[in-house]
PDB file of C-alpha atoms and ligand atoms in Angstrom:
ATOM      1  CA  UNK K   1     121.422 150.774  28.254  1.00  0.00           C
ATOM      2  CA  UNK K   2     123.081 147.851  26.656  1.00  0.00           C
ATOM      3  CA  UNK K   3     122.751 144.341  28.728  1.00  0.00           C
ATOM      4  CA  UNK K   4     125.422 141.326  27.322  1.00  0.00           C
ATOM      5  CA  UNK K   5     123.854 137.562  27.364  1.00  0.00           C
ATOM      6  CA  UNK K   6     124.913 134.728  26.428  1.00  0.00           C
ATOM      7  CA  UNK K   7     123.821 130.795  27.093  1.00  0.00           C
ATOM      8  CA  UNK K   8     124.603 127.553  26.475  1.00  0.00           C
ATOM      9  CA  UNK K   9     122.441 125.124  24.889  1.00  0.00           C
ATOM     10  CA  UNK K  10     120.202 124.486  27.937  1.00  0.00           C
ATOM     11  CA  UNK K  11     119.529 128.384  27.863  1.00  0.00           C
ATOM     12  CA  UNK K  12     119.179 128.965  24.349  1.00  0.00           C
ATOM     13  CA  UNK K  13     115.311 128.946  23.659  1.00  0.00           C
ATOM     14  CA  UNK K  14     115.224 131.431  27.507  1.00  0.00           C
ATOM     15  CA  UNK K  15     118.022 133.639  26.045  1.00  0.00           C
ATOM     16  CA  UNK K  16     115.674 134.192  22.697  1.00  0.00           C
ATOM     17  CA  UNK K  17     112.513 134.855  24.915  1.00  0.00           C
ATOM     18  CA  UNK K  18     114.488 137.331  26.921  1.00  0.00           C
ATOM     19  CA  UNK K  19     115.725 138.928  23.899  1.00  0.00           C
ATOM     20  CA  UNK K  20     112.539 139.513  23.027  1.00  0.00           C
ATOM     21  CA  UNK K  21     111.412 140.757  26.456  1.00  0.00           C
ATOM     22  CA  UNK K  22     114.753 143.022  26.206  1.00  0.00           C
ATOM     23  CA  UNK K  23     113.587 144.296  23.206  1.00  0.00           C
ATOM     24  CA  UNK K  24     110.331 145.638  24.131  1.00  0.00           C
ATOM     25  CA  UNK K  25     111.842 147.940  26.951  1.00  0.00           C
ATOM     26  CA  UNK K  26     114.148 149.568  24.137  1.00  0.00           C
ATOM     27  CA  UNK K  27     117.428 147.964  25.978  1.00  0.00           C
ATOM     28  CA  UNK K  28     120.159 146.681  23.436  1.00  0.00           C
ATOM     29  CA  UNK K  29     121.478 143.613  23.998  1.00  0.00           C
ATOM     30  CA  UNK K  30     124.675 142.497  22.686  1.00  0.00           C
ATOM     31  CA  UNK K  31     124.284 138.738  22.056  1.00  0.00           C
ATOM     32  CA  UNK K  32     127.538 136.698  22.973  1.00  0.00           C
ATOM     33  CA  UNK K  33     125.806 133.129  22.304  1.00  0.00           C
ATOM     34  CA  UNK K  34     125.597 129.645  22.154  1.00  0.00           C
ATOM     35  CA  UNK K  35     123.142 130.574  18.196  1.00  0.00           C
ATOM     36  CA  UNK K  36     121.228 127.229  18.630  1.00  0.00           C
ATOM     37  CA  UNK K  37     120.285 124.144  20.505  1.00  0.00           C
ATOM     38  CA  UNK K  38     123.679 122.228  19.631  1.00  0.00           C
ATOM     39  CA  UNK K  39     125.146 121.021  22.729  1.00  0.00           C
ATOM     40  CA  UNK K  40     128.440 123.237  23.470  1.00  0.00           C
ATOM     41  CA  UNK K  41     130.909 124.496  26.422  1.00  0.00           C
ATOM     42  CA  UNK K  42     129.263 127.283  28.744  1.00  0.00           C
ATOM     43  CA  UNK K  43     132.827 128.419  29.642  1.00  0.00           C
ATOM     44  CA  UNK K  44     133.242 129.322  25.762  1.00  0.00           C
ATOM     45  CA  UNK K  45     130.567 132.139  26.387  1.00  0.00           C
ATOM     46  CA  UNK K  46     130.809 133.149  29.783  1.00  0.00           C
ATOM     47  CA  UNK K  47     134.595 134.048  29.189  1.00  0.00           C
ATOM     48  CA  UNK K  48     133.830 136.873  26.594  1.00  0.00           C
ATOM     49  CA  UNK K  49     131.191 138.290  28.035  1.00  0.00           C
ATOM     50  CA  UNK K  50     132.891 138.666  31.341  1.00  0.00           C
ATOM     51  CA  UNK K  51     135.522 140.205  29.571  1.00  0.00           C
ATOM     52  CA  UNK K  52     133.814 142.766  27.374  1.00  0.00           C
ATOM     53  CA  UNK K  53     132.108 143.774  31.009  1.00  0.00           C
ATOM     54  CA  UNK K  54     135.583 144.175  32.654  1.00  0.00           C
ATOM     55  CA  UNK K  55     136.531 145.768  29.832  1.00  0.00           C
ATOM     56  CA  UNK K  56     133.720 148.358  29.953  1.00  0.00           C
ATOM     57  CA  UNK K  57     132.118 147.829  26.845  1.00  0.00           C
ATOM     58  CA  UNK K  58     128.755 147.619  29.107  1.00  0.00           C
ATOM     59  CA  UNK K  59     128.123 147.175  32.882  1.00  0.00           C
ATOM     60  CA  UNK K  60     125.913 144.108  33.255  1.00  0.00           C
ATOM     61  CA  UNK K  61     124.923 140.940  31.561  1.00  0.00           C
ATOM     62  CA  UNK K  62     122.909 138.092  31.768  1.00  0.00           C
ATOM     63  CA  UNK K  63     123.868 134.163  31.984  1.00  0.00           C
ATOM     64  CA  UNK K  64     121.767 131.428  31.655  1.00  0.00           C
ATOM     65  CA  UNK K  65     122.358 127.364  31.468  1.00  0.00           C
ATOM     66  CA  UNK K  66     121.185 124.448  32.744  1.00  0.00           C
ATOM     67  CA  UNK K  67     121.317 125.110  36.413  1.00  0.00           C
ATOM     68  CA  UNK K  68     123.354 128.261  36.374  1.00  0.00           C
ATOM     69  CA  UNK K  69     126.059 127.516  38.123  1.00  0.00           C
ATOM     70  CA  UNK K  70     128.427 126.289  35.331  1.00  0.00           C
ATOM     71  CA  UNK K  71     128.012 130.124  34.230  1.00  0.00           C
ATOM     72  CA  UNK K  72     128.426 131.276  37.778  1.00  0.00           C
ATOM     73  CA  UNK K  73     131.552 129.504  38.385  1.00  0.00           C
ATOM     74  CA  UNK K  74     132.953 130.504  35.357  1.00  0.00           C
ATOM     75  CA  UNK K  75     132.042 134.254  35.968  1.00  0.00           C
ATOM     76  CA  UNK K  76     133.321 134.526  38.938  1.00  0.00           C
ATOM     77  CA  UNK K  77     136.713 133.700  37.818  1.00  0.00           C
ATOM     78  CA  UNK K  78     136.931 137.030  36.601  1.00  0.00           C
ATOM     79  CA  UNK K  79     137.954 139.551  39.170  1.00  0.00           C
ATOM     80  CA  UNK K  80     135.765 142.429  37.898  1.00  0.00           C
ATOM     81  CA  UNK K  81     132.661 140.095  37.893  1.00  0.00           C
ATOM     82  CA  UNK K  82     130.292 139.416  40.386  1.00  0.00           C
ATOM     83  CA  UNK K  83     128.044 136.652  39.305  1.00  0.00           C
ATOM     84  CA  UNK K  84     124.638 136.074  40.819  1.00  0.00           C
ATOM     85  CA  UNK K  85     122.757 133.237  40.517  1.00  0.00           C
ATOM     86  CA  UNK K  86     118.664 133.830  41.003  1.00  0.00           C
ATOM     87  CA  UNK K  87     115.862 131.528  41.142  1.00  0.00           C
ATOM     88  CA  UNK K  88     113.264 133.990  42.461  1.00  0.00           C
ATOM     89  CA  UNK K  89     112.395 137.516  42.332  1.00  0.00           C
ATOM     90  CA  UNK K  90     113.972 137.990  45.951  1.00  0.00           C
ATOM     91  CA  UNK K  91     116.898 136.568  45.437  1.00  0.00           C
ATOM     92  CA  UNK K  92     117.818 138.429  42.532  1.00  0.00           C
ATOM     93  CA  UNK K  93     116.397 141.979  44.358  1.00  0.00           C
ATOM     94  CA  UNK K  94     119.702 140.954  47.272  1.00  0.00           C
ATOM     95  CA  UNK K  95     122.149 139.762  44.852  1.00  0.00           C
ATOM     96  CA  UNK K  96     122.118 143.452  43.551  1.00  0.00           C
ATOM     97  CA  UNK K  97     121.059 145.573  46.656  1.00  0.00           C
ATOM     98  CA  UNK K  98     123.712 143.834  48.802  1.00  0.00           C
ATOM     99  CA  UNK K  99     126.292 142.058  46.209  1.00  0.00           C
ATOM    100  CA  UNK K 100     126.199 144.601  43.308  1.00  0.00           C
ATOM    101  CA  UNK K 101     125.857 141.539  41.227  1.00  0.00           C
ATOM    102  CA  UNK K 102     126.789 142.672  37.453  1.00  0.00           C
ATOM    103  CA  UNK K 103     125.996 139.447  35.925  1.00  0.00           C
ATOM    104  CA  UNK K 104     122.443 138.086  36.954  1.00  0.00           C
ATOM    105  CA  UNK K 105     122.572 134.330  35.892  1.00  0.00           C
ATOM    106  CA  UNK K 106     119.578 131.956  35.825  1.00  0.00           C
ATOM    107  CA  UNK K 107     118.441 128.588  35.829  1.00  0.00           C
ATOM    108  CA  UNK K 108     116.713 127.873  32.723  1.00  0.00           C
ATOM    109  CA  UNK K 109     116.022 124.032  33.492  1.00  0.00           C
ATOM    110  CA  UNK K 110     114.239 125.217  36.740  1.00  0.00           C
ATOM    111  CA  UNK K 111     112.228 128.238  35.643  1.00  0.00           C
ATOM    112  CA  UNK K 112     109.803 129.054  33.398  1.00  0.00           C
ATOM    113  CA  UNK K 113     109.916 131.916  31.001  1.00  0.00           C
ATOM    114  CA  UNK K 114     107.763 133.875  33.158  1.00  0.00           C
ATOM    115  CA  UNK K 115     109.548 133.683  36.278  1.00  0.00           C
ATOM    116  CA  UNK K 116     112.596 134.601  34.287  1.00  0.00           C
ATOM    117  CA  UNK K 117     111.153 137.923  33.170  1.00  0.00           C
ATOM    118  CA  UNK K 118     110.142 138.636  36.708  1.00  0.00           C
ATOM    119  CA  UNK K 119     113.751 137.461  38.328  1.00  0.00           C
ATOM    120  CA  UNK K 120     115.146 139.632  35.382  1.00  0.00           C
ATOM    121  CA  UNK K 121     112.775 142.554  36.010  1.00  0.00           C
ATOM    122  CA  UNK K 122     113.757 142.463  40.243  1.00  0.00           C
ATOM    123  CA  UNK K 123     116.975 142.755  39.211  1.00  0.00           C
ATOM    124  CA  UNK K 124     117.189 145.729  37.213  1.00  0.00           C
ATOM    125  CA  UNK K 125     114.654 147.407  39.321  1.00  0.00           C
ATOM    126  CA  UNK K 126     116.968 147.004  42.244  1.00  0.00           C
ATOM    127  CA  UNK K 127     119.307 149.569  43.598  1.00  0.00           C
ATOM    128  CA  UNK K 128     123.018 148.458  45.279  1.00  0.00           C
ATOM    129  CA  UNK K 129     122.716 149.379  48.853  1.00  0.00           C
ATOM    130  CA  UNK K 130     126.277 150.325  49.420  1.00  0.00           C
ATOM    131  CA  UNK K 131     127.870 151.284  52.902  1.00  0.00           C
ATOM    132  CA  UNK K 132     128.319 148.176  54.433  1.00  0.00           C
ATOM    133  CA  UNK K 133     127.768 146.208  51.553  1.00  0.00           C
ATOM    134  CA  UNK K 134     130.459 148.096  49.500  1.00  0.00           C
ATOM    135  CA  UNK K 135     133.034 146.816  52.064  1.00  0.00           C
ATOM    136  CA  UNK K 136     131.648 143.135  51.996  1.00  0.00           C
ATOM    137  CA  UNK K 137     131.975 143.020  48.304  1.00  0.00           C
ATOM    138  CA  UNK K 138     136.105 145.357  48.454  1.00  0.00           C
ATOM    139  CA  UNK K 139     137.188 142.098  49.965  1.00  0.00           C
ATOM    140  CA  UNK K 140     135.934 139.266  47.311  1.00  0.00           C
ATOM    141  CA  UNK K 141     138.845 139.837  44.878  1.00  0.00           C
ATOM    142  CA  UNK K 142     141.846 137.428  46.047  1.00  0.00           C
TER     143      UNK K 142
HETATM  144  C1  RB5 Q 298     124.237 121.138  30.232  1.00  0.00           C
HETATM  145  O1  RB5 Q 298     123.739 119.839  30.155  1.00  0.00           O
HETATM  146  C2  RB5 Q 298     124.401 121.540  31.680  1.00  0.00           C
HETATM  147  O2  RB5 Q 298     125.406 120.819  32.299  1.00  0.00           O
HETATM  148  C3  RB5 Q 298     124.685 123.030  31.775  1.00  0.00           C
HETATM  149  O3  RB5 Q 298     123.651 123.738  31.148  1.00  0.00           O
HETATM  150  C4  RB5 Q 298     124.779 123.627  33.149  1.00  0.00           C
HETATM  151  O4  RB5 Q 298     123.701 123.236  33.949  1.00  0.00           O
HETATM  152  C5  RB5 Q 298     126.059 123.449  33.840  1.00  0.00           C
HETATM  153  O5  RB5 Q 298     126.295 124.005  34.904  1.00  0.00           O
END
């Protein structure tokens, strides 16, 4: 399995833990950015790896910034992203069993490191649901 992340500078030191974390279950991770602390744009990340996922180089990523939801909103301007933003374990199991989420983004400024790998561990464990669900998310693209 290969998982895209990227982050802006509020993220960074979270993205390099998670790396790490990433790592250690043998997933590859295909690193999109911010490099450092330097303050930069989150849309300047969040673009390309939304793209490379709509373009199928792999199925899901990860986001991470200050509160999340400059990633999120940037995201979800792609139409073959859905975007979830997750501050605790259940929140990230429902953003994939009902939403299918493919991009799990997270809070770094409001989370610790552990909490992260625990969101981040929900949401792979998860399964999408389907039936109903399925329909629900047909009808986001506009
Ligand atoms: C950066 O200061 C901060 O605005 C950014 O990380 C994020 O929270 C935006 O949504």
């Amino acid at each position: 399995m290969t998982i895209g992340i990227c982050c802006d500078h509020a993220g960074f030191d979270l993205k390099e833990e998670l790396k790490i974390f990433l790592q250690s279950k043998n997933i590859d991770i295909k690193d999109f950015g911010t490099h450092s602390k330097a303050s930069m744009d989150y849309p300047d990340v969040a673009h390309p790896l939304a793209i490379a996922i709509e373009n199928q180089e792999f199925n899901i990523g990860i986001a991470i910034c200050g509160t999340g939801n400059g990633m999120a909103m940037s995201l979800n301007k792609h139409k073959g992203i859905r975007a979830g933003l997750a501050w605790n374990e259940d929140i990230a199991s429902l953003i994939k069993a009902h939403n299918n989420a493919n991009i799990l983004v997270l809070p770094a400024r409001f989370i610790d490191e552990e909490k992260a790998k625990a969101i981040l561990t929900a949401w792979l464990d998860t399964e999408f649901e389907g039936g109903r669900h399925q329909k629900r998310i047909d009808k986001i693209p506009c």
